Amino acid sequence: MTRPLSVSWHVSYQCNLNCSHCYSRTLPTGNELSPDHRRQAARALLDLGVRMVGFGGGEPLFVRALPELIEALSRDAACSMTSNGQLWNHQWAVDLAAAGLSNVSFSVDFPDEERNALRRGRQGYLQRVIEAIGFAREAGIGVGVTCTIANDTVDTLEGVIDLAESLDLQWVRFNSQKPLGNADRGFMLPPDGWRDVYHRLDRLQDHHRIRLDFGQGAEPLVDVALLESGSPRQVPAADRLDCGSLCGKQTFTLRPDGRMTPCSYVDLTIGNILDADPAASWDASPLRALLNDRQPQGKCGHCRHWTLCRGGCPSNALALTGTITAGDPTCWVAETGADHGD
């Protein structure tokens, strides 16, 4: 059976902010694993075969024992983190670096202080991120920023890239907005808008030295957009770890209470990391069986990109249709009547 290579570990849903676009703010903040159970979870992840662990939440720094968890994992797995940066200081950076944190991505959605402060509800937000970047860099941790693509950020993406380059960062990661938590559908782009922004980010890579990560090789519709445009950065079906979404196949999310779910945006349970045999729970999960054997529905049944895309993002399908195996409603590809192909 296929075992996961990476996990997004949401160690806590506690956070010092309540951002207007955040998917996790409506999730419960209680019922977190005890310190002993977190240590057990770390061992179980390695036994399961996980070799990349990204810490998130919530704000991971609410867990004071985070360096201990990273140290337990980092000998065998690359450890990274996404943070809002507001709690970072010199000591946190030193402790995380000593534990083996390889890189951190700080959340920045606009190139200016005013709009970041408005989005995050925190005056001085961007300045605190810039200070956190300095702490992390001084400690030897790789640093980049993460930006969410939404209808109010789509026209400022290049400004975020310019800001990251001016700070001499290593990457900008762009996540596509999901209609969950604090965010409603008003944050979403129309289907053609998603296609256009993926094409634009691909072109921007040609003119910027910093690495742009907007889902190539991981987000099915990104790969479709790059294939359609003939981009040299397209990841064809033959070169992917798996076709379609990797959620519940090559990767999963570990929730604060120990539940394993397909991804950060789908709160449906695969199993629990504290199960007597998490690998058996993973292998026997009916939800994973559905995701691994997704069948074309609607226009997907005639789409030339089915082999590559396999219906797109399951979290979009669940949030917008109520059915996790439905075709991704954010897809722009018109029904053509063509046979399946890649």
Rosetta silent file (secondary structure, phi, psi, omega in degrees, C-alpha in Angstrom):
SEQUENCE: MTRPLSVSWHVSYQCNLNCSHCYSRTLPTGNELSPDHRRQAARALLDLGVRMVGFGGGEPLFVRALPELIEALSRDAACSMTSNGQLWNHQWAVDLAAAGLSNVSFSVDFPDEERNALRRGRQGYLQRVIEAIGFAREAGIGVGVTCTIANDTVDTLEGVIDLAESLDLQWVRFNSQKPLGNADRGFMLPPDGWRDVYHRLDRLQDHHRIRLDFGQGAEPLVDVALLESGSPRQVPAADRLDCGSLCGKQTFTLRPDGRMTPCSYVDLTIGNILDADPAASWDASPLRALLNDRQPQGKCGHCRHWTLCRGGCPSNALALTGTITAGDPTCWVAETGADHGD
SCORE:     score description
SCORE:     0.000 S_00000001
   1 L     0.000  146.322  176.637    0.000    0.000    0.000 S_00000001
   2 L   -67.348  131.206  178.192    1.096    3.582   -0.680 S_00000001
   3 L  -110.079  152.404 -176.192    2.360    5.281    2.464 S_00000001
   4 L   -72.948  142.493  176.268    2.473    9.050    3.017 S_00000001
   5 L   -95.659  -28.586 -176.418    5.704   10.947    2.446 S_00000001
   6 E  -136.868  155.439  178.413    4.651   14.243    4.018 S_00000001
   7 E  -141.346  142.355  169.181    2.318   15.510    6.709 S_00000001
   8 E   -98.953  110.416 -175.589    1.025   18.902    7.747 S_00000001
   9 E   -97.458  107.451  175.030    0.972   18.735   11.548 S_00000001
  10 E   -85.785   91.961 -173.854   -1.485   21.179   13.067 S_00000001
  11 E   -71.869  -23.257  178.376   -0.122   21.051   16.592 S_00000001
  12 E  -161.025  146.890  171.460   -2.674   23.598   17.868 S_00000001
  13 L   -99.064    7.338  171.828   -5.555   25.696   16.567 S_00000001
  14 L   -68.119  145.406  179.867   -4.812   28.385   19.139 S_00000001
  15 L  -155.546  150.337  177.125   -3.772   31.650   17.513 S_00000001
  16 L   -88.427    0.166  179.620   -3.070   35.229   18.499 S_00000001
  17 L  -127.496  168.009  175.924   -4.869   36.517   15.401 S_00000001
  18 L  -138.591   67.077 -171.207   -8.298   36.115   13.796 S_00000001
  19 L   -64.769  143.595 -171.428   -7.551   36.768   10.128 S_00000001
  20 L   -68.097  -17.160 -177.619  -10.521   37.454    7.884 S_00000001
  21 L  -109.615    6.124 -168.739   -9.582   34.774    5.341 S_00000001
  22 L   -75.926  133.536 -178.989   -8.445   31.996    7.725 S_00000001
  23 L   -78.403  -20.338 -170.295   -9.859   28.503    7.227 S_00000001
  24 L   -99.683   -1.847 -173.172   -9.081   27.296   10.766 S_00000001
  25 L   -71.241  -16.378  177.689  -10.692   29.972   12.951 S_00000001
  26 L   -95.698    2.000  179.564  -13.977   28.064   13.230 S_00000001
  27 L   -88.026  148.254 -176.147  -12.245   24.852   14.334 S_00000001
  28 L   -66.865  142.627 -178.549  -12.171   23.967   18.059 S_00000001
  29 L   -97.451   -4.561  178.788   -9.062   24.955   20.023 S_00000001
  30 L   -91.198 -169.988  174.371   -9.454   22.385   22.821 S_00000001
  31 L    56.508   45.829  176.734   -8.822   18.650   22.976 S_00000001
  32 L   -88.859  155.406  178.158   -5.135   18.830   22.034 S_00000001
  33 L   -61.965  146.257  174.343   -2.753   15.921   22.496 S_00000001
  34 L   -71.455  163.401  176.289   -0.855   15.760   25.777 S_00000001
  35 H   -53.523  -42.431  179.059    2.946   16.171   25.667 S_00000001
  36 H   -64.171  -41.269 -179.809    3.382   12.397   25.982 S_00000001
  37 H   -69.946  -31.540  175.072    0.904   11.760   23.187 S_00000001
  38 H   -64.876  -41.092  177.215    2.642   14.312   20.966 S_00000001
  39 H   -63.683  -39.674  176.654    5.896   12.419   21.456 S_00000001
  40 H   -63.293  -40.303  179.499    4.079    9.186   20.618 S_00000001
  41 H   -62.705  -41.447  179.269    2.643   10.832   17.513 S_00000001
  42 H   -60.464  -44.229  178.144    6.109   11.915   16.356 S_00000001
  43 H   -63.471  -39.892 -178.505    7.393    8.337   16.626 S_00000001
  44 H   -65.913  -36.446  178.493    4.315    7.032   14.802 S_00000001
  45 H   -61.756  -44.537  178.521    4.821    9.455   11.911 S_00000001
  46 H   -65.296  -39.519  177.936    8.339    8.175   11.348 S_00000001
  47 H   -64.203  -30.770 -179.476    7.144    4.579   11.602 S_00000001
  48 H   -75.263  -14.535  178.310    4.488    5.384    9.007 S_00000001
  49 L   104.371    4.535 -179.315    7.200    6.478    6.587 S_00000001
  50 L   -66.127  134.044 -179.579    6.704   10.250    6.727 S_00000001
  51 L  -126.014    1.513  173.500    9.847   12.113    5.700 S_00000001
  52 E  -139.144  125.877  179.993    8.601   15.720    5.532 S_00000001
  53 E  -125.925  120.969  176.362    6.708   17.425    8.371 S_00000001
  54 E  -109.278  118.364 -178.424    5.302   20.931    8.066 S_00000001
  55 E   -86.347  134.654  179.461    4.083   22.442   11.337 S_00000001
  56 E  -152.968 -157.016 -177.500    1.058   24.728   11.193 S_00000001
  57 E   175.209 -132.229   17.916   -2.243   25.487   12.847 S_00000001
  58 L    52.875 -174.369  176.169   -3.275   27.924   14.293 S_00000001
  59 L  -108.781  115.662 -174.975    0.048   29.370   15.343 S_00000001
  60 H   -58.586  -27.999 -176.269    2.592   26.612   16.090 S_00000001
  61 H   -71.795   -2.742  171.057    4.460   28.700   18.674 S_00000001
  62 H   -70.166  -15.599  177.763    1.545   28.284   21.065 S_00000001
  63 L   -97.078  104.658 -175.064    3.064   24.829   21.728 S_00000001
  64 L   -64.145  -27.067 -178.655    6.038   25.492   23.988 S_00000001
  65 L   -86.016   13.945 -177.881    7.371   21.967   23.431 S_00000001
  66 H   -56.298  -43.588  177.764    7.604   22.499   19.660 S_00000001
  67 H   -57.853  -36.048  178.733   11.439   22.328   19.609 S_00000001
  68 H   -63.303  -41.615  179.188   11.255   18.942   21.345 S_00000001
  69 H   -65.214  -43.586  179.462    8.922   17.597   18.652 S_00000001
  70 H   -62.421  -41.959  179.229   11.128   18.931   15.873 S_00000001
  71 H   -61.791  -37.462  179.976   14.205   17.377   17.474 S_00000001
  72 H   -68.007  -26.165 -175.723   12.441   13.997   17.661 S_00000001
  73 H   -98.201  -33.313 -163.583   11.608   14.160   13.953 S_00000001
  74 H   -69.414  -15.239  175.802   14.443   16.041   12.297 S_00000001
  75 L   -66.952  -29.053 -175.046   16.953   13.188   12.337 S_00000001
  76 L  -122.817  -10.065 -177.044   14.790   11.330    9.797 S_00000001
  77 L  -138.589  139.951  175.112   12.374   13.933    8.410 S_00000001
  78 E   -72.932  129.446 -175.836   12.766   17.453    7.040 S_00000001
  79 E  -113.350  131.871  178.297   10.886   19.854    9.321 S_00000001
  80 E  -134.707  176.913 -176.386    9.377   23.167    8.262 S_00000001
  81 E  -153.295  147.173  166.727    6.831   25.606    9.650 S_00000001
  82 E  -113.278  131.572 -173.979    4.262   28.202    8.633 S_00000001
  83 E  -144.205  155.168  173.278    3.859   31.056   11.113 S_00000001
  84 L   -84.619   -7.828  171.971    2.379   34.529   11.352 S_00000001
  85 L    81.819   -8.701 -170.926    5.667   35.697   12.862 S_00000001
  86 L   -73.377  -23.885 -178.315    4.181   37.787   15.642 S_00000001
  87 L   -98.213   -2.810 -176.420    5.513   35.642   18.519 S_00000001
  88 L   -69.879  143.732  171.573    9.003   35.114   17.138 S_00000001
  89 L  -147.769 -178.849 -177.180   12.023   36.367   19.025 S_00000001
  90 H   -58.681  -44.656 -175.274   15.731   35.598   19.160 S_00000001
  91 H   -67.402  -41.588  176.619   15.359   32.720   21.635 S_00000001
  92 H   -56.992  -46.865 -177.588   12.574   31.009   19.707 S_00000001
  93 H   -61.600  -44.188  179.682   14.697   31.136   16.543 S_00000001
  94 H   -62.248  -45.577 -178.162   17.774   29.742   18.305 S_00000001
  95 H   -65.193  -41.980 -179.232   15.807   26.923   19.933 S_00000001
  96 H   -68.342  -39.406  177.674   14.019   25.943   16.704 S_00000001
  97 H   -64.933  -43.573  179.883   17.230   25.997   14.705 S_00000001
  98 H   -63.054  -31.977 -179.929   19.022   23.860   17.300 S_00000001
  99 H   -74.186  -22.118  178.216   16.150   21.363   17.185 S_00000001
 100 L   116.294   14.848  175.931   16.523   20.996   13.411 S_00000001
 101 E   -64.929  123.212 -175.908   13.899   23.276   11.838 S_00000001
 102 E   -87.031  -35.913 -179.963   15.071   23.634    8.251 S_00000001
 103 E  -156.994  158.894  178.196   12.816   26.459    7.068 S_00000001
 104 E  -135.190  141.786  176.898    9.934   28.727    7.997 S_00000001
 105 E  -117.717  119.097 -179.445    7.386   30.489    5.828 S_00000001
 106 E   -94.378  140.597 -174.397    5.844   33.665    7.225 S_00000001
 107 E   -81.460  119.759  177.647    2.364   34.690    6.110 S_00000001
 108 L  -140.560  122.406 -175.155    2.254   37.929    4.090 S_00000001
 109 L  -109.262  -12.022  179.126   -0.661   38.681    1.780 S_00000001
 110 L  -139.502  158.168 -178.655    0.076   42.246    0.636 S_00000001
 111 L   -83.747    2.690 -175.226    3.258   44.210   -0.078 S_00000001
 112 L  -130.757  158.618 -177.330    2.343   47.045    2.326 S_00000001
 113 H   -65.245  -43.061 -171.175    1.743   47.471    6.042 S_00000001
 114 H   -61.548  -48.607 -176.964   -1.763   48.934    5.854 S_00000001
 115 H   -73.053  -34.636  173.794   -3.460   46.102    4.000 S_00000001
 116 H   -61.838  -43.039  179.912   -1.651   43.393    5.953 S_00000001
 117 H   -62.897  -39.636  179.393   -2.765   45.037    9.199 S_00000001
 118 H   -66.636  -44.224 -179.301   -6.344   45.210    7.980 S_00000001
 119 H   -64.440  -39.104 -173.827   -6.369   41.550    6.876 S_00000001
 120 H   -93.941  -12.527 -177.311   -4.759   40.353   10.111 S_00000001
 121 L    67.636   31.951 -176.188   -6.388   42.753   12.556 S_00000001
 122 L  -144.586  110.086  175.049   -2.962   43.673   13.927 S_00000001
 123 L   -63.369  140.597 -178.925   -1.221   47.033   13.542 S_00000001
 124 L    76.754   15.584 -175.857    2.459   46.656   12.754 S_00000001
 125 H   -57.726  -51.499 -174.923    1.934   43.131   11.421 S_00000001
 126 H   -65.511  -38.073  178.722    4.354   43.384    8.496 S_00000001
 127 H   -62.730  -38.705  177.425    7.063   45.031   10.567 S_00000001
 128 H   -66.386  -36.678  176.181    6.878   42.180   13.085 S_00000001
 129 H   -62.742  -43.210 -179.759    7.193   39.667   10.218 S_00000001
 130 H   -62.760  -38.355  175.703   10.296   41.478    8.971 S_00000001
 131 H   -64.872  -41.187  179.288   11.776   41.290   12.488 S_00000001
 132 H   -64.152  -38.240  176.048   10.942   37.561   12.648 S_00000001
 133 H   -57.429  -42.533  178.571   12.672   37.049    9.286 S_00000001
 134 H   -63.256  -43.150  178.257   15.789   38.569   10.804 S_00000001
 135 H   -60.637  -47.079 -177.635   15.661   36.286   13.850 S_00000001
 136 H   -64.460  -44.968 -178.750   15.202   33.178   11.692 S_00000001
 137 H   -63.686  -42.310  179.557   17.907   34.114    9.220 S_00000001
 138 H   -60.892  -31.930 -179.629   20.401   34.923   11.993 S_00000001
 139 L   -83.435   -5.548  178.196   19.760   31.459   13.460 S_00000001
 140 L    90.918   17.690  178.696   20.431   29.780   10.118 S_00000001
 141 L   -92.280  134.657  174.622   16.834   28.840    9.260 S_00000001
 142 E   -64.347  142.553 -172.375   15.721   29.097    5.615 S_00000001
 143 E  -133.718  135.399  170.913   13.081   31.796    5.161 S_00000001
 144 E  -145.695 -174.271  176.662   10.282   32.544    2.698 S_00000001
 145 E  -127.250  154.006  175.770    6.770   33.934    2.721 S_00000001
 146 E  -117.107  131.748 -179.313    3.365   32.443    2.025 S_00000001
 147 E  -124.951  137.681  178.262    0.643   34.473    0.319 S_00000001
 148 E   -94.146  125.501  176.903   -2.984   33.464   -0.179 S_00000001
 149 E   -78.531  117.312  179.167   -4.417   34.041   -3.649 S_00000001
 150 L  -144.717  176.011 -174.890   -7.858   35.631   -3.217 S_00000001
 151 L   -66.640  -21.105  179.495   -9.964   38.197   -5.009 S_00000001
 152 L   -99.748   -0.752  175.471   -8.433   41.064   -2.999 S_00000001
 153 L  -111.938  -11.276 -169.788   -4.809   39.907   -3.362 S_00000001
 154 L   -61.809  -28.292 -179.042   -4.788   38.870   -7.007 S_00000001
 155 L   -90.515   -0.673 -178.088   -3.656   42.295   -8.232 S_00000001
 156 L  -119.249   12.600 -176.289   -0.822   42.628   -5.699 S_00000001
 157 H   -62.583  -40.609  179.875    0.936   39.280   -6.123 S_00000001
 158 H   -67.207  -31.562  175.974    3.897   40.782   -7.974 S_00000001
 159 H   -63.501  -38.273  176.450    4.248   43.341   -5.201 S_00000001
 160 H   -65.394  -40.076  177.358    4.614   40.503   -2.685 S_00000001
 161 H   -61.708  -45.344  179.318    7.255   38.923   -4.924 S_00000001
 162 H   -61.564  -41.238  178.279    9.125   42.237   -5.113 S_00000001
 163 H   -61.129  -46.482 -179.689    8.932   42.600   -1.326 S_00000001
 164 H   -61.655  -39.513  178.179   10.311   39.077   -0.816 S_00000001
 165 H   -66.916  -38.612  179.564   13.167   39.776   -3.214 S_00000001
 166 H   -64.676  -26.664  178.326   13.971   43.047   -1.465 S_00000001
 167 L   -91.438    2.241  178.276   14.254   41.073    1.790 S_00000001
 168 L    59.171   44.495  178.324   16.500   38.492    0.056 S_00000001
 169 L   -84.408  172.524 -173.350   14.158   35.610    0.845 S_00000001
 170 L   -97.153  -23.756 -178.607   14.359   32.170   -0.723 S_00000001
 171 E  -161.046  161.453  164.386   10.808   31.632   -1.985 S_00000001
 172 E  -123.548  124.036  178.062    7.251   32.875   -2.194 S_00000001
 173 E  -104.520  128.145  179.678    4.600   30.215   -1.745 S_00000001
 174 E  -108.951  119.228  174.629    1.128   31.006   -3.094 S_00000001
 175 E  -101.624  140.667  177.677   -1.845   29.119   -1.650 S_00000001
 176 E   -82.555  131.991 -179.118   -5.237   29.238   -3.337 S_00000001
 177 L   -58.837  139.289  174.649   -8.017   30.547   -1.096 S_00000001
 178 L  -113.444  143.867 -177.460  -10.537   27.976    0.135 S_00000001
 179 L   -83.155   65.121 -174.393  -14.136   28.928    1.069 S_00000001
 180 L  -135.362  161.087  174.719  -13.840   27.686    4.653 S_00000001
 181 L    62.862 -128.468  179.125  -13.710   29.053    8.187 S_00000001
 182 L   -67.460  -25.822 -174.826  -13.731   32.845    8.281 S_00000001
 183 L   -81.647  134.732  171.980  -13.624   33.008    4.500 S_00000001
 184 L  -105.520 -174.704 -175.883  -16.821   32.924    2.491 S_00000001
 185 H   -68.144  -14.019  179.146  -17.185   32.438   -1.237 S_00000001
 186 H   -65.143  -17.858  176.695  -16.659   36.153   -1.745 S_00000001
 187 H   -80.963  -15.807 -171.072  -12.898   35.615   -1.438 S_00000001
 188 L   -80.448  150.564  171.012  -12.866   33.166   -4.350 S_00000001
 189 L   -86.011  156.385  170.226  -11.948   33.910   -7.957 S_00000001
 190 L   -69.465  161.520 -177.291  -14.160   32.749  -10.827 S_00000001
 191 H   -50.793  -45.872  179.004  -12.851   29.664  -12.643 S_00000001
 192 H   -62.816  -28.751  178.435  -11.254   31.690  -15.447 S_00000001
 193 H   -66.081  -38.165  176.491   -9.615   33.824  -12.777 S_00000001
 194 H   -64.776  -44.465  177.926   -7.785   30.827  -11.319 S_00000001
 195 H   -57.868  -47.145 -175.201   -6.507   29.840  -14.761 S_00000001
 196 H   -65.369  -38.741 -178.281   -5.330   33.386  -15.470 S_00000001
 197 H   -71.477  -34.166  176.430   -3.510   33.817  -12.163 S_00000001
 198 H   -66.804  -40.460  176.211   -1.665   30.500  -12.559 S_00000001
 199 H   -62.712  -40.650 -177.573   -0.603   31.558  -16.061 S_00000001
 200 H   -67.085  -43.300  178.046    0.502   34.949  -14.698 S_00000001
 201 H   -62.484  -37.062  177.441    2.554   33.456  -11.873 S_00000001
 202 H   -62.297  -42.590  178.162    4.224   31.159  -14.378 S_00000001
 203 H   -68.134  -37.330 -179.910    5.194   34.159  -16.520 S_00000001
 204 H   -62.697  -31.173  178.408    6.384   36.091  -13.464 S_00000001
 205 H   -59.397  -31.470  179.886    8.837   33.302  -12.679 S_00000001
 206 L   -65.955  -21.330 -172.980   10.638   34.182  -15.919 S_00000001
 207 L  -114.026    6.702 -179.066   11.319   37.682  -14.622 S_00000001
 208 L  -132.314  139.124 -179.620   12.142   36.990  -10.972 S_00000001
 209 L   -77.518  -27.354 -177.508   15.111   35.203   -9.435 S_00000001
 210 L   -70.884  146.287 -179.261   13.190   34.112   -6.329 S_00000001
 211 E   -75.396  129.715  177.425   11.488   30.710   -6.465 S_00000001
 212 E  -106.890  121.580  178.599    7.721   30.873   -6.880 S_00000001
 213 E  -114.172  108.752  178.066    5.753   27.891   -5.577 S_00000001
 214 L  -124.372   24.643  172.833    2.086   28.012   -6.538 S_00000001
 215 L   108.749   10.734 -179.984    1.314   24.304   -6.527 S_00000001
 216 L   -60.143  126.097  179.441    3.274   22.904   -9.463 S_00000001
 217 L    83.281   -1.952 -179.249    3.275   19.131   -9.175 S_00000001
 218 L  -130.435  -37.055  179.737    0.845   19.150   -6.266 S_00000001
 219 L   -98.194  115.421 -174.002   -2.280   21.101   -7.274 S_00000001
 220 H   -55.641  -42.510 -176.710   -4.029   19.379  -10.207 S_00000001
 221 H   -72.787  -26.061  172.385   -5.533   22.526  -11.728 S_00000001
 222 H   -63.683  -45.036  179.291   -2.192   24.315  -11.589 S_00000001
 223 H   -64.026  -36.204  175.938   -0.711   21.494  -13.638 S_00000001
 224 H   -63.404  -44.862  179.943   -3.608   21.717  -16.087 S_00000001
 225 H   -60.578  -42.457 -179.355   -3.043   25.460  -16.491 S_00000001
 226 H   -70.668  -34.569  175.997    0.671   24.968  -17.150 S_00000001
 227 H   -65.157  -43.567 -179.683   -0.010   22.145  -19.586 S_00000001
 228 H   -62.397  -36.177 -177.186   -2.502   24.302  -21.494 S_00000001
 229 H   -86.556   -5.484 -178.254   -0.030   27.173  -21.765 S_00000001
 230 L    70.848   28.373 -177.323    2.871   24.935  -22.796 S_00000001
 231 L   -65.105  141.298  173.812    4.937   26.090  -19.844 S_00000001
 232 L   -67.769  -12.279  179.923    8.413   24.591  -19.407 S_00000001
 233 L   -96.324    7.458  177.868    7.465   24.257  -15.725 S_00000001
 234 L   -65.250  147.824  177.487    4.537   21.933  -16.337 S_00000001
 235 L  -113.251   97.754 -176.841    4.650   18.637  -14.438 S_00000001
 236 L   -66.903  164.302 -176.753    3.202   15.972  -16.764 S_00000001
 237 H   -54.734  -38.816 -175.807    1.353   12.950  -15.468 S_00000001
 238 H   -66.888  -20.359 -175.986    4.359   10.676  -16.023 S_00000001
 239 H  -103.687    1.577 -178.804    6.536   12.792  -13.710 S_00000001
 240 L   -88.007  153.258  173.381    4.138   13.187  -10.768 S_00000001
 241 L   -60.311  -37.467  178.148    4.258   11.139   -7.583 S_00000001
 242 L  -158.210  152.528  179.109    0.595   10.432   -8.247 S_00000001
 243 L   -85.223  150.384 -176.651   -1.995   11.868  -10.604 S_00000001
 244 L    77.546 -164.372  179.047   -4.670   14.163   -9.296 S_00000001
 245 L   -64.076  142.252  177.793   -4.691   15.487   -5.757 S_00000001
 246 L   -87.850   -6.535 -175.364   -2.050   14.012   -3.439 S_00000001
 247 E   -65.486  129.253 -177.520   -4.300   14.475   -0.385 S_00000001
 248 L    76.677    4.724  177.040   -4.942   11.198    1.376 S_00000001
 249 L  -118.946  -74.405  179.418   -2.405    9.520   -0.900 S_00000001
 250 L   -92.654  -12.224 -174.926    1.105   10.937   -0.551 S_00000001
 251 E  -147.827  160.145  173.605    0.216   13.410    2.188 S_00000001
 252 E  -156.066  173.147  176.607   -2.223   14.090    5.020 S_00000001
 253 E  -111.116  134.821  174.713   -2.922   16.510    7.863 S_00000001
 254 E  -101.800  117.066 -176.795   -2.493   15.585   11.509 S_00000001
 255 L   -80.165  162.358 -179.357   -5.011   17.508   13.637 S_00000001
 256 L   -56.838  -26.700 -179.234   -4.318   18.774   17.181 S_00000001
 257 L   -91.108    4.559  177.037   -6.412   15.913   18.616 S_00000001
 258 L    97.552   -5.492  179.333   -4.448   13.233   16.741 S_00000001
 259 E   -73.157  142.060  172.985   -6.882   12.636   13.889 S_00000001
 260 E   -97.317  126.141  178.255   -5.470   12.066   10.424 S_00000001
 261 E  -126.174  160.858 -175.089   -7.419   13.868    7.676 S_00000001
 262 L   -58.762  -38.668 -179.323   -6.755   14.092    3.924 S_00000001
 263 E  -159.115  178.799 -178.403   -5.657   17.722    4.044 S_00000001
 264 L   -62.940  -23.916 -171.449   -5.853   20.956    6.026 S_00000001
 265 L  -104.419    0.485  179.453   -9.170   21.831    4.399 S_00000001
 266 E  -122.439  108.690 -176.664  -11.046   18.523    4.750 S_00000001
 267 L   -94.893   55.579  174.766  -12.061   17.676    8.313 S_00000001
 268 L  -117.371  139.020 -166.928  -12.991   14.053    7.592 S_00000001
 269 L   -90.513  130.222  171.061  -11.151   11.340    9.470 S_00000001
 270 L   -87.767  -43.012 -178.783   -8.840    8.722    7.941 S_00000001
 271 E  -179.246 -165.180  178.207   -7.701    7.359   11.315 S_00000001
 272 E  -128.559  136.115 -177.525   -5.877    8.461   14.449 S_00000001
 273 L   -64.918  -19.124  178.472   -2.125    8.645   14.855 S_00000001
 274 L   -91.551    2.922  174.516   -2.533    7.142   18.346 S_00000001
 275 L   -56.456  153.048  179.484   -4.275    4.037   16.983 S_00000001
 276 L   -55.198  -34.378  178.417   -2.573    0.786   17.948 S_00000001
 277 L  -139.006   85.290 -178.636   -1.529    0.439   14.293 S_00000001
 278 H   -58.005  -33.210  179.352   -1.804    3.765   12.417 S_00000001
 279 H   -63.562  -39.370  178.023   -0.512    2.131    9.238 S_00000001
 280 H   -66.767  -38.536  176.915   -3.393   -0.361    9.308 S_00000001
 281 H   -62.648  -41.830  178.172   -5.855    2.502    9.836 S_00000001
 282 H   -62.425  -47.868 -176.974   -4.321    4.312    6.874 S_00000001
 283 H   -65.581  -34.755 -172.753   -4.457    1.243    4.632 S_00000001
 284 H   -94.087    0.754 -173.759   -8.041    0.316    5.564 S_00000001
 285 L   -64.050  122.395  174.779   -9.596    3.809    5.433 S_00000001
 286 H   -62.705  -33.948  178.808  -12.792    3.937    3.320 S_00000001
 287 H   -64.314  -42.901  176.703  -12.199    7.663    2.796 S_00000001
 288 H   -63.358  -36.603  177.819   -8.782    6.994    1.317 S_00000001
 289 H   -61.124  -41.204  177.414  -10.302    4.348   -0.926 S_00000001
 290 H   -62.233  -44.972 -177.069  -12.721    6.972   -2.278 S_00000001
 291 H   -69.857  -33.241 -179.350   -9.931    9.471   -2.902 S_00000001
 292 H   -78.511  -22.537 -178.010   -7.668    6.898   -4.526 S_00000001
 293 L  -119.868   42.320 -178.987  -10.396    5.568   -6.807 S_00000001
 294 L   -64.198  131.133 -178.836  -12.049    8.841   -7.758 S_00000001
 295 L  -107.561  146.383 -177.354  -14.294    8.419  -10.786 S_00000001
 296 L   -65.952  132.859  176.887  -15.090   11.158  -13.322 S_00000001
 297 L  -123.678  149.737  178.004  -18.360   12.974  -12.727 S_00000001
 298 H    58.339 -135.112 -176.585  -20.120   15.554  -14.880 S_00000001
 299 H   -67.178  -17.521  176.752  -17.868   17.254  -17.405 S_00000001
 300 H   -60.596  -27.219 -179.129  -14.854   15.379  -15.992 S_00000001
 301 H   -65.404  -16.231 -179.739  -16.168   12.335  -17.833 S_00000001
 302 H  -121.280   12.486 -172.402  -15.280   13.976  -21.139 S_00000001
 303 L   -86.132  134.548  179.829  -12.213   15.994  -20.142 S_00000001
 304 L   -70.212  -13.203 -177.788   -8.939   15.542  -21.986 S_00000001
 305 L  -101.778   11.077 -174.721   -7.057   16.311  -18.758 S_00000001
 306 H   -57.142  -42.872 -177.213   -8.623   13.592  -16.586 S_00000001
 307 H   -58.093  -38.198 -179.887   -5.460   11.458  -16.443 S_00000001
 308 H   -80.753  -42.773 -167.976   -3.489   14.379  -15.030 S_00000001
 309 H   -92.353  -39.076 -179.567   -6.141   16.097  -12.922 S_00000001
 310 L    54.104   36.174  174.147   -8.435   13.326  -11.635 S_00000001
 311 L    95.211   -0.428  175.078  -11.159   15.798  -10.748 S_00000001
 312 L    79.621 -150.345 -172.015   -9.042   18.539   -9.148 S_00000001
 313 L   -81.898  118.962  179.235   -9.060   19.574   -5.498 S_00000001
 314 H   -64.050  -31.222 -178.756  -11.248   17.411   -3.215 S_00000001
 315 H   -69.562  -37.724  173.688  -11.538   20.184   -0.611 S_00000001
 316 H   -62.705  -42.824  179.830  -13.033   22.580   -3.175 S_00000001
 317 H   -60.078  -46.105 -178.197  -15.425   19.839   -4.249 S_00000001
 318 H   -66.891  -44.681 -176.751  -16.525   19.172   -0.668 S_00000001
 319 H   -67.481  -35.009 -171.858  -16.848   22.830    0.325 S_00000001
 320 H  -100.620  -18.043  179.752  -18.721   23.917   -2.794 S_00000001
 321 H  -123.351  -17.746 -176.002  -20.812   20.829   -3.636 S_00000001
 322 L    85.759    0.562 -178.142  -20.950   18.816   -0.410 S_00000001
 323 L  -128.136  118.855 -173.309  -19.396   15.784   -2.158 S_00000001
 324 L   -69.557  -22.800 -178.606  -15.677   15.128   -1.857 S_00000001
 325 L   -96.645    3.626  176.792  -15.497   13.032   -5.042 S_00000001
 326 L   -70.124  163.768  173.844  -17.274   15.579   -7.249 S_00000001
 327 L   -67.739  147.961 -178.699  -15.357   17.508   -9.889 S_00000001
 328 L   -64.350  117.406 -178.991  -13.664   20.675   -8.646 S_00000001
 329 L   -67.235  -13.239  178.641  -16.124   23.575   -9.214 S_00000001
 330 L   -85.074    1.875  179.885  -13.226   26.012   -9.650 S_00000001
 331 L   -70.973  137.435 -179.111  -12.217   24.254  -12.896 S_00000001
 332 L  -100.030   -9.341 -173.568  -12.399   26.416  -16.033 S_00000001
 333 L   -69.975  122.644 -178.485  -12.054   23.653  -18.640 S_00000001
 334 L   -72.244  152.762  175.804  -15.176   23.575  -20.782 S_00000001
 335 L   -68.941  124.445 -173.024  -16.943   20.327  -21.531 S_00000001
 336 L  -112.463  -20.123 -173.969  -15.559   19.252  -24.901 S_00000001
 337 L    80.648    3.805 -179.865  -16.829   15.761  -25.482 S_00000001
 338 L   -75.614  156.713  176.440  -13.233   14.629  -25.997 S_00000001
 339 L   -70.067  162.743  175.321  -12.044   11.266  -24.819 S_00000001
 340 L   -58.586  145.661  176.525   -9.971   10.950  -21.648 S_00000001
 341 L  -174.102 -179.843  179.720   -6.351   11.864  -22.156 S_00000001
 342 L  -127.529    0.000    0.000   -3.464   13.798  -20.632 S_00000001
